[in-house]
mmCIF file of C-alpha atoms in Angstrom:
data_model
loop_
_atom_site.group_PDB
_atom_site.id
_atom_site.type_symbol
_atom_site.label_atom_id
_atom_site.label_comp_id
_atom_site.label_asym_id
_atom_site.label_seq_id
_atom_site.Cartn_x
_atom_site.Cartn_y
_atom_site.Cartn_z
ATOM 1 C CA MET A 2 33.783 33.000 47.883
ATOM 2 C CA THR A 3 32.797 29.721 49.544
ATOM 3 C CA ASP A 4 33.933 29.573 53.158
ATOM 4 C CA LEU A 5 35.367 26.155 54.051
ATOM 5 C CA LEU A 6 36.324 27.101 57.622
ATOM 6 C CA TYR A 7 34.115 26.182 60.546
ATOM 7 C CA SER A 8 32.611 28.971 62.611
ATOM 8 C CA ASP A 9 32.645 29.132 66.411
ATOM 9 C CA VAL A 10 28.974 28.128 66.450
ATOM 10 C CA GLU A 11 29.670 25.083 64.271
ATOM 11 C CA GLU A 12 32.594 24.066 66.475
ATOM 12 C CA SER A 13 30.370 24.421 69.526
ATOM 13 C CA LEU A 14 27.813 22.143 67.877
ATOM 14 C CA ARG A 15 30.568 19.645 67.129
ATOM 15 C CA SER A 16 31.667 19.668 70.750
ATOM 16 C CA SER A 17 28.116 19.041 71.969
ATOM 17 C CA VAL A 18 27.555 16.157 69.554
ATOM 18 C CA ARG A 19 30.915 14.569 70.387
ATOM 19 C CA SER A 20 30.381 14.727 74.128
ATOM 20 C CA THR A 21 26.861 13.311 73.791
ATOM 21 C CA LEU A 22 28.135 10.414 71.683
ATOM 22 C CA GLN A 23 30.926 9.737 74.164
ATOM 23 C CA ARG A 24 28.287 9.411 76.892
ATOM 24 C CA THR A 25 25.808 7.289 74.957
ATOM 25 C CA VAL A 26 27.810 5.117 72.540
ATOM 26 C CA GLY A 27 29.717 2.623 74.648
ATOM 27 C CA ASP A 28 32.916 0.981 73.495
ATOM 28 C CA ASP A 29 31.180 -2.210 72.423
ATOM 29 C CA LEU A 30 27.723 -0.934 71.435
ATOM 30 C CA VAL A 31 28.266 -0.914 67.666
ATOM 31 C CA ALA A 32 30.203 -4.203 67.613
ATOM 32 C CA ARG A 33 27.436 -5.827 69.663
ATOM 33 C CA LEU A 34 24.932 -5.085 66.883
ATOM 34 C CA PHE A 35 26.653 -7.655 64.685
ATOM 35 C CA ASP A 36 26.049 -10.418 67.226
ATOM 36 C CA GLU A 37 22.801 -9.077 68.653
ATOM 37 C CA PRO A 38 20.929 -7.082 65.969
ATOM 38 C CA SER A 39 18.058 -6.452 68.378
ATOM 39 C CA THR A 40 20.276 -4.425 70.731
ATOM 40 C CA ASP A 41 18.398 -1.302 71.783
ATOM 41 C CA THR A 42 20.186 1.821 70.512
ATOM 42 C CA SER A 43 17.254 4.199 70.893
ATOM 43 C CA ALA A 44 18.896 5.990 73.824
ATOM 44 C CA VAL A 45 21.578 7.357 71.494
ATOM 45 C CA TRP A 46 19.035 8.877 69.120
ATOM 46 C CA ARG A 47 16.875 10.200 71.963
ATOM 47 C CA ALA A 48 19.854 12.019 73.433
ATOM 48 C CA LEU A 49 20.759 13.584 70.091
ATOM 49 C CA ALA A 50 17.177 14.379 69.098
ATOM 50 C CA GLU A 51 15.748 15.561 72.395
ATOM 51 C CA GLN A 52 18.753 17.110 74.134
ATOM 52 C CA LEU A 53 20.472 18.654 71.096
ATOM 53 C CA GLY A 54 17.505 19.027 68.759
ATOM 54 C CA LEU A 55 19.266 17.300 65.884
ATOM 55 C CA ALA A 56 16.083 15.641 64.604
ATOM 56 C CA GLY A 57 14.824 19.073 63.597
ATOM 57 C CA LEU A 58 18.114 20.592 62.516
ATOM 58 C CA LEU A 59 16.960 21.092 58.902
ATOM 59 C CA VAL A 60 13.291 21.724 59.723
ATOM 60 C CA PRO A 61 12.195 25.393 59.542
ATOM 61 C CA GLU A 62 11.652 27.131 62.870
ATOM 62 C CA SER A 63 8.026 27.817 61.910
ATOM 63 C CA LEU A 64 7.432 24.051 61.999
ATOM 64 C CA GLY A 65 9.204 23.461 65.288
ATOM 65 C CA GLY A 66 12.681 22.856 63.942
ATOM 66 C CA VAL A 67 16.032 24.552 64.398
ATOM 67 C CA GLY A 68 16.144 26.105 60.935
ATOM 68 C CA ALA A 69 19.824 25.323 60.451
ATOM 69 C CA GLY A 70 21.405 24.316 57.163
ATOM 70 C CA PRO A 71 23.681 21.808 55.457
ATOM 71 C CA ARG A 72 26.856 23.209 57.052
ATOM 72 C CA GLU A 73 25.593 22.385 60.528
ATOM 73 C CA ALA A 74 24.346 18.990 59.349
ATOM 74 C CA ALA A 75 27.813 18.316 57.913
ATOM 75 C CA VAL A 76 29.417 18.995 61.278
ATOM 76 C CA VAL A 77 26.996 16.609 62.954
ATOM 77 C CA LEU A 78 27.676 13.900 60.374
ATOM 78 C CA GLU A 79 31.429 14.211 60.819
ATOM 79 C CA GLU A 80 30.954 13.363 64.481
ATOM 80 C CA LEU A 81 28.472 10.568 63.748
ATOM 81 C CA GLY A 82 30.987 9.113 61.290
ATOM 82 C CA ARG A 83 33.743 9.236 63.906
ATOM 83 C CA ALA A 84 31.583 7.118 66.205
ATOM 84 C CA VAL A 85 29.868 4.941 63.538
ATOM 85 C CA ALA A 86 26.798 5.985 65.475
ATOM 86 C CA PRO A 87 23.730 3.762 64.942
ATOM 87 C CA VAL A 88 21.234 6.625 64.542
ATOM 88 C CA PRO A 89 18.857 7.646 61.711
ATOM 89 C CA PHE A 90 20.168 11.211 61.337
ATOM 90 C CA LEU A 91 21.218 10.856 57.690
ATOM 91 C CA THR A 92 18.227 8.827 56.533
ATOM 92 C CA SER A 93 15.553 10.664 58.535
ATOM 93 C CA ALA A 94 16.771 14.120 59.581
ATOM 94 C CA VAL A 95 18.577 14.804 56.293
ATOM 95 C CA VAL A 96 17.216 12.801 53.334
ATOM 96 C CA ALA A 97 13.558 12.278 54.259
ATOM 97 C CA THR A 98 13.277 15.672 55.966
ATOM 98 C CA THR A 99 14.701 17.477 52.934
ATOM 99 C CA ALA A 100 12.144 15.792 50.689
ATOM 100 C CA LEU A 101 9.297 16.852 52.974
ATOM 101 C CA VAL A 102 10.609 20.418 53.314
ATOM 102 C CA VAL A 103 10.921 20.839 49.540
ATOM 103 C CA ALA A 104 7.482 19.262 49.077
ATOM 104 C CA GLY A 105 6.042 21.824 51.492
ATOM 105 C CA ASP A 106 4.674 19.318 53.985
ATOM 106 C CA GLU A 107 3.479 20.788 57.256
ATOM 107 C CA GLN A 108 1.807 17.742 58.785
ATOM 108 C CA ASP A 109 4.703 15.399 59.557
ATOM 109 C CA LEU A 110 7.635 17.808 59.827
ATOM 110 C CA PRO A 111 6.719 19.050 63.345
ATOM 111 C CA ARG A 112 6.664 15.442 64.594
ATOM 112 C CA LEU A 113 9.997 14.762 62.921
ATOM 113 C CA ALA A 114 11.484 17.930 64.389
ATOM 114 C CA SER A 115 10.522 16.922 67.908
ATOM 115 C CA GLY A 116 12.045 13.484 67.510
ATOM 116 C CA GLU A 117 8.638 11.912 68.132
ATOM 117 C CA VAL A 118 8.933 9.910 64.894
ATOM 118 C CA THR A 119 11.547 9.129 62.265
ATOM 119 C CA ALA A 120 11.028 8.980 58.508
ATOM 120 C CA VAL A 121 12.623 7.291 55.544
ATOM 121 C CA LEU A 122 12.632 7.941 51.808
ATOM 122 C CA VAL A 123 11.729 4.576 50.315
ATOM 123 C CA LEU A 124 14.186 4.134 47.457
ATOM 124 C CA PRO A 125 17.113 1.770 46.999
ATOM 125 C CA TRP A 126 20.036 3.065 49.060
ATOM 126 C CA THR A 127 22.091 3.307 45.861
ATOM 127 C CA ALA A 128 19.736 5.861 44.278
ATOM 128 C CA ARG A 129 21.135 9.290 43.462
ATOM 129 C CA ARG A 130 19.802 12.520 42.016
ATOM 130 C CA GLY A 131 18.488 11.991 38.511
ATOM 131 C CA ALA A 132 19.004 8.221 38.713
ATOM 132 C CA TRP A 133 15.983 6.734 40.428
ATOM 133 C CA THR A 134 12.607 5.361 39.420
ATOM 134 C CA ALA A 135 9.250 5.381 41.119
ATOM 135 C CA VAL A 136 8.567 2.494 43.474
ATOM 136 C CA GLY A 137 6.308 -0.287 42.283
ATOM 137 C CA GLU A 138 5.270 -2.949 44.739
ATOM 138 C CA SER A 139 8.482 -2.828 46.769
ATOM 139 C CA ALA A 140 11.950 -1.328 47.050
ATOM 140 C CA GLU A 141 15.252 -2.710 48.350
ATOM 141 C CA PRO A 142 17.710 -2.277 49.903
ATOM 142 C CA VAL A 143 16.320 0.661 51.886
ATOM 143 C CA ALA A 144 18.392 2.109 54.741
ATOM 144 C CA GLY A 145 16.683 3.472 57.823
ATOM 145 C CA ALA A 146 13.399 1.654 57.258
ATOM 146 C CA LEU A 147 13.445 -0.909 60.067
ATOM 147 C CA ASP A 148 12.702 1.558 62.838
ATOM 148 C CA ALA A 149 10.991 4.267 60.792
ATOM 149 C CA ASP A 150 7.472 5.507 61.542
ATOM 150 C CA VAL A 151 6.868 7.594 58.418
ATOM 151 C CA PHE A 152 7.521 6.184 54.929
ATOM 152 C CA LEU A 153 7.924 8.657 52.094
ATOM 153 C CA VAL A 154 7.349 6.730 48.876
ATOM 154 C CA PRO A 155 7.579 8.083 45.310
ATOM 155 C CA VAL A 156 5.155 6.010 43.229
ATOM 156 C CA SER A 157 3.732 6.321 39.727
ATOM 157 C CA GLY A 158 0.539 8.321 39.814
ATOM 158 C CA SER A 159 -2.086 8.979 37.202
ATOM 159 C CA GLY A 160 -0.599 9.634 33.786
ATOM 160 C CA GLY A 161 2.729 8.163 34.817
ATOM 161 C CA GLU A 162 3.754 11.201 36.832
ATOM 162 C CA THR A 163 5.460 10.757 40.175
ATOM 163 C CA SER A 164 3.224 10.883 43.227
ATOM 164 C CA LEU A 165 5.136 11.434 46.455
ATOM 165 C CA ARG A 166 3.120 9.819 49.220
ATOM 166 C CA VAL A 167 3.454 9.511 52.980
ATOM 167 C CA LEU A 168 2.563 6.104 54.385
ATOM 168 C CA THR A 169 2.375 4.929 57.963
ATOM 169 C CA SER A 170 3.954 1.745 59.280
ATOM 170 C CA ASP A 171 0.536 0.064 58.930
ATOM 171 C CA GLU A 172 0.606 0.711 55.177
ATOM 172 C CA VAL A 173 3.939 -0.948 54.436
ATOM 173 C CA SER A 174 5.620 -4.270 55.093
ATOM 174 C CA VAL A 175 9.255 -4.079 56.207
ATOM 175 C CA GLU A 176 11.559 -7.106 56.006
ATOM 176 C CA ALA A 177 15.120 -7.022 57.288
ATOM 177 C CA LEU A 178 17.870 -7.924 54.816
ATOM 178 C CA THR A 179 21.332 -9.282 55.499
ATOM 179 C CA SER A 180 23.475 -6.162 55.891
ATOM 180 C CA LEU A 181 27.226 -5.678 55.890
ATOM 181 C CA ASP A 182 26.856 -2.663 58.172
ATOM 182 C CA MET A 183 24.560 -3.556 61.059
ATOM 183 C CA SER A 184 24.825 -0.029 62.451
ATOM 184 C CA ARG A 185 22.714 1.035 59.454
ATOM 185 C CA PRO A 186 20.758 -2.104 58.537
ATOM 186 C CA LEU A 187 18.931 -2.508 55.241
ATOM 187 C CA ALA A 188 15.412 -3.695 54.556
ATOM 188 C CA ARG A 189 12.922 -4.526 51.839
ATOM 189 C CA VAL A 190 9.873 -2.243 51.963
ATOM 190 C CA SER A 191 6.648 -3.429 50.318
ATOM 191 C CA VAL A 192 3.834 -0.955 49.778
ATOM 192 C CA THR A 193 0.446 -2.206 50.982
ATOM 193 C CA GLY A 194 -1.521 1.026 51.428
ATOM 194 C CA GLU A 195 -2.356 4.238 49.590
ATOM 195 C CA GLY A 196 -1.070 6.823 52.053
ATOM 196 C CA ARG A 197 -1.349 10.584 51.681
ATOM 197 C CA GLU A 198 -0.019 12.526 48.702
ATOM 198 C CA VAL A 199 2.291 15.403 49.587
ATOM 199 C CA ASP A 200 3.391 16.340 46.089
ATOM 200 C CA SER A 201 3.071 15.189 42.497
ATOM 201 C CA GLY A 202 4.514 15.581 39.029
ATOM 202 C CA ASP A 203 7.649 17.629 38.474
ATOM 203 C CA ALA A 204 7.435 19.074 41.978
ATOM 204 C CA ALA A 205 7.605 15.577 43.461
ATOM 205 C CA ASP A 206 10.589 14.759 41.260
ATOM 206 C CA ARG A 207 12.325 17.912 42.493
ATOM 207 C CA ALA A 208 11.648 17.009 46.113
ATOM 208 C CA VAL A 209 13.153 13.533 45.695
ATOM 209 C CA ASP A 210 16.125 14.866 43.729
ATOM 210 C CA ALA A 211 16.764 17.509 46.394
ATOM 211 C CA ALA A 212 16.690 14.853 49.097
ATOM 212 C CA LEU A 213 19.145 12.622 47.255
ATOM 213 C CA ALA A 214 21.399 15.595 46.462
ATOM 214 C CA ALA A 215 21.484 16.564 50.135
ATOM 215 C CA GLY A 216 22.259 12.980 51.057
ATOM 216 C CA THR A 217 25.113 12.803 48.552
ATOM 217 C CA ALA A 218 26.592 16.098 49.687
ATOM 218 C CA LEU A 219 26.396 15.273 53.374
ATOM 219 C CA ILE A 220 27.273 11.577 53.526
ATOM 220 C CA ALA A 221 30.718 12.790 52.435
ATOM 221 C CA SER A 222 31.048 14.431 55.852
ATOM 222 C CA GLU A 223 30.201 11.151 57.565
ATOM 223 C CA GLN A 224 32.894 9.466 55.472
ATOM 224 C CA LEU A 225 35.326 12.240 56.361
ATOM 225 C CA GLY A 226 34.706 11.783 60.093
ATOM 226 C CA LEU A 227 35.163 8.040 59.765
ATOM 227 C CA ALA A 228 38.450 8.478 57.871
ATOM 228 C CA GLN A 229 39.733 11.005 60.421
ATOM 229 C CA TRP A 230 39.045 8.583 63.289
ATOM 230 C CA CYS A 231 40.849 5.775 61.478
ATOM 231 C CA LEU A 232 43.875 7.961 60.751
ATOM 232 C CA GLU A 233 44.141 9.441 64.242
ATOM 233 C CA THR A 234 43.635 6.086 65.958
ATOM 234 C CA THR A 235 46.244 4.416 63.777
ATOM 235 C CA VAL A 236 48.790 7.200 64.319
ATOM 236 C CA GLU A 237 48.361 6.890 68.089
ATOM 237 C CA TYR A 238 48.746 3.114 67.865
ATOM 238 C CA ALA A 239 51.903 3.461 65.746
ATOM 239 C CA LYS A 240 53.413 5.697 68.431
ATOM 240 C CA THR A 241 52.978 3.145 71.200
ATOM 241 C CA ARG A 242 53.154 -0.276 69.548
ATOM 242 C CA VAL A 243 56.726 -1.528 69.874
ATOM 243 C CA GLN A 244 58.388 -4.063 67.587
ATOM 244 C CA PHE A 245 62.113 -4.832 67.493
ATOM 245 C CA ALA A 246 62.566 -2.427 70.429
ATOM 246 C CA ARG A 247 61.161 0.516 68.446
ATOM 247 C CA PRO A 248 57.711 2.055 68.023
ATOM 248 C CA ILE A 249 56.372 0.818 64.684
ATOM 249 C CA GLY A 250 55.705 4.414 63.719
ATOM 250 C CA SER A 251 59.456 4.982 63.490
ATOM 251 C CA PHE A 252 59.741 2.614 60.532
ATOM 252 C CA GLN A 253 59.867 4.422 57.210
ATOM 253 C CA ALA A 254 57.369 2.115 55.542
ATOM 254 C CA ILE A 255 54.760 2.935 58.207
ATOM 255 C CA LYS A 256 55.537 6.667 58.047
ATOM 256 C CA HIS A 257 55.006 6.749 54.296
ATOM 257 C CA ARG A 258 51.690 4.912 54.449
ATOM 258 C CA LEU A 259 50.365 7.215 57.151
ATOM 259 C CA ALA A 260 51.639 10.332 55.360
ATOM 260 C CA ASP A 261 49.895 9.248 52.151
ATOM 261 C CA LEU A 262 46.725 8.570 54.103
ATOM 262 C CA TYR A 263 46.929 11.992 55.786
ATOM 263 C CA LEU A 264 47.064 13.710 52.398
ATOM 264 C CA ALA A 265 44.080 11.720 51.153
ATOM 265 C CA VAL A 266 42.048 12.571 54.256
ATOM 266 C CA VAL A 267 42.873 16.284 54.012
ATOM 267 C CA GLN A 268 41.757 16.280 50.376
ATOM 268 C CA SER A 269 38.596 14.491 51.478
ATOM 269 C CA GLN A 270 38.019 17.235 54.032
ATOM 270 C CA SER A 271 38.111 19.889 51.333
ATOM 271 C CA ALA A 272 35.747 17.940 49.077
ATOM 272 C CA ALA A 273 33.233 17.255 51.863
ATOM 273 C CA ARG A 274 33.232 20.821 53.193
ATOM 274 C CA TYR A 275 32.876 22.269 49.695
ATOM 275 C CA ALA A 276 29.930 19.974 48.941
ATOM 276 C CA ALA A 277 28.175 21.039 52.143
ATOM 277 C CA ALA A 278 28.974 24.725 51.639
ATOM 278 C CA THR A 279 27.752 24.847 48.031
ATOM 279 C CA LEU A 280 24.571 23.043 49.060
ATOM 280 C CA ALA A 281 24.009 25.579 51.828
ATOM 281 C CA ASP A 282 24.630 28.516 49.496
ATOM 282 C CA GLU A 283 22.593 26.979 46.648
ATOM 283 C CA ASP A 284 25.729 27.534 44.604
ATOM 284 C CA PRO A 285 25.465 26.701 40.876
ATOM 285 C CA ASP A 286 28.552 24.512 41.350
ATOM 286 C CA GLN A 287 26.841 22.238 43.869
ATOM 287 C CA ALA A 288 26.212 19.382 41.424
ATOM 288 C CA VAL A 289 29.916 19.285 40.540
ATOM 289 C CA ALA A 290 30.848 19.481 44.223
ATOM 290 C CA GLN A 291 28.533 16.586 45.049
ATOM 291 C CA ALA A 292 29.929 14.438 42.259
ATOM 292 C CA VAL A 293 33.489 15.133 43.408
ATOM 293 C CA ALA A 294 32.678 14.413 47.053
ATOM 294 C CA GLY A 295 30.674 11.315 46.175
ATOM 295 C CA SER A 296 33.481 9.863 44.105
ATOM 296 C CA TRP A 297 36.399 10.821 46.371
ATOM 297 C CA CYS A 298 35.312 10.725 49.998
ATOM 298 C CA SER A 299 33.826 7.228 49.917
ATOM 299 C CA ASP A 300 37.017 5.738 48.486
ATOM 300 C CA VAL A 301 39.150 7.584 51.039
ATOM 301 C CA ALA A 302 36.992 6.305 53.900
ATOM 302 C CA VAL A 303 37.475 2.722 52.714
ATOM 303 C CA LEU A 304 41.218 3.295 52.268
ATOM 304 C CA ALA A 305 41.519 4.763 55.777
ATOM 305 C CA ALA A 306 39.626 1.860 57.345
ATOM 306 C CA GLU A 307 41.659 -0.715 55.428
ATOM 307 C CA GLU A 308 44.935 0.950 56.409
ATOM 308 C CA ALA A 309 43.806 1.163 60.025
ATOM 309 C CA LEU A 310 42.940 -2.508 60.094
ATOM 310 C CA GLN A 311 46.223 -3.599 58.514
ATOM 311 C CA LEU A 312 48.501 -1.270 60.487
ATOM 312 C CA HIS A 313 46.958 -2.422 63.745
ATOM 313 C CA GLY A 314 48.353 -5.843 62.884
ATOM 314 C CA GLY A 315 46.760 -8.892 64.438
ATOM 315 C CA ILE A 316 44.653 -6.934 66.937
ATOM 316 C CA GLY A 317 43.009 -5.085 64.033
ATOM 317 C CA MET A 318 41.771 -8.384 62.630
ATOM 318 C CA THR A 319 39.969 -9.347 65.818
ATOM 319 C CA TRP A 320 36.270 -9.035 66.491
ATOM 320 C CA GLU A 321 37.031 -7.131 69.694
ATOM 321 C CA HIS A 322 38.743 -4.179 67.999
ATOM 322 C CA PRO A 323 36.288 -1.520 66.742
ATOM 323 C CA VAL A 324 38.137 -0.926 63.468
ATOM 324 C CA HIS A 325 36.132 -3.661 61.744
ATOM 325 C CA THR A 326 32.921 -1.724 62.373
ATOM 326 C CA TYR A 327 34.484 1.299 60.647
ATOM 327 C CA LEU A 328 35.517 -0.780 57.644
ATOM 328 C CA LYS A 329 32.007 -2.195 57.299
ATOM 329 C CA ARG A 330 30.423 1.264 57.530
ATOM 330 C CA ALA A 331 32.935 2.599 54.997
ATOM 331 C CA LYS A 332 32.250 -0.238 52.533
ATOM 332 C CA ALA A 333 28.492 0.160 52.930
ATOM 333 C CA ASP A 334 28.722 3.940 52.498
ATOM 334 C CA GLN A 335 30.760 3.410 49.336
ATOM 335 C CA LEU A 336 27.615 2.093 47.648
ATOM 336 C CA ALA A 337 25.187 4.513 49.278
ATOM 337 C CA LEU A 338 23.543 7.310 47.292
ATOM 338 C CA GLY A 339 25.548 6.443 44.216
ATOM 339 C CA THR A 340 28.766 4.502 43.730
ATOM 340 C CA PRO A 341 32.077 6.325 43.123
ATOM 341 C CA ASP A 342 31.989 5.199 39.486
ATOM 342 C CA ALA A 343 28.472 6.579 39.059
ATOM 343 C CA HIS A 344 29.533 9.924 40.535
ATOM 344 C CA ARG A 345 32.584 10.031 38.277
ATOM 345 C CA SER A 346 30.311 9.470 35.274
ATOM 346 C CA ASP A 347 28.076 12.298 36.477
ATOM 347 C CA LEU A 348 31.105 14.532 36.935
ATOM 348 C CA ALA A 349 32.345 13.822 33.425
ATOM 349 C CA GLN A 350 29.021 14.936 31.971
ATOM 350 C CA LEU A 351 28.870 18.024 34.203
ATOM 351 C CA VAL A 352 32.279 19.254 33.035
ATOM 352 C CA ASP A 353 31.726 18.165 29.408
ATOM 353 C CA LEU A 354 34.410 15.527 29.551
ATOM 354 C CA THR A 355 34.175 13.035 26.682
ATOM 355 C CA LEU A 356 34.273 9.455 27.935
#
């Protein structure tokens, strides 16, 4: 039976990640990225990668990593979502690393595990398992590419088969795109070099699909963490904000909205944890779990951020309040690794539901 409860070790990891983020992500760091995109956020990633070893969380111990699994990565992403942390954990340490692990690469994984470099899977950020095509001359929008050192590009090889190649920053051209979420900016990546082949044919397809599946399963945890922060912050605000000589949380209309949001977030928690657990266990139900999480958690994150913004009243609409950064991350995540509609279509096929 799939265990959806967190272990003591996982809770300890959560505590470490949360305390590190509290030290390194200042109150205005994420909001500042929207005015000053060149703001240096590397200290946040260095602290997570070097002090906690998160860069190598999914890398086997034999290659210098931690050898942990999707459950631990899910815990980390919940905390990163709560902070809207501007770090490449999802794009590099989860998606690109999974592709390299499945492809059997041993050359770049040790450098990724140490945090020396970061990597990115060069595909449109909307790609999902079974719904992507090999890259031609360029790909966009790609998340995590602006600061990446290693570019993992699936291209068409001889005979039309996929060739999964590793390119350096000298073998690609990266152009920043206008992004809604500046804490995870997007870019256009143009291929200018040949790179090194790490896998080909069906094996390369499996590596890319595994990477996208892991991304779909685990971005749900980031969305869960984001939704939890929005709910908890709004509840605390409703307890202290006074209107007509009463805390606004005492009004029935506010209570009902927050109660409905609580139920949605709890359901999101179950979907996200189940997706991570089935991925970790290589459960046959993992594709269904990913489709459910991909369709449900992203919508709940957007709902939570929208409710937080509205229930904070005028202050929630200001540039100074952090809730706008959560709404932008939630909206951007809603399109990442497959839209909710795309995941619902996948789910219908998986459970033989006639559309």
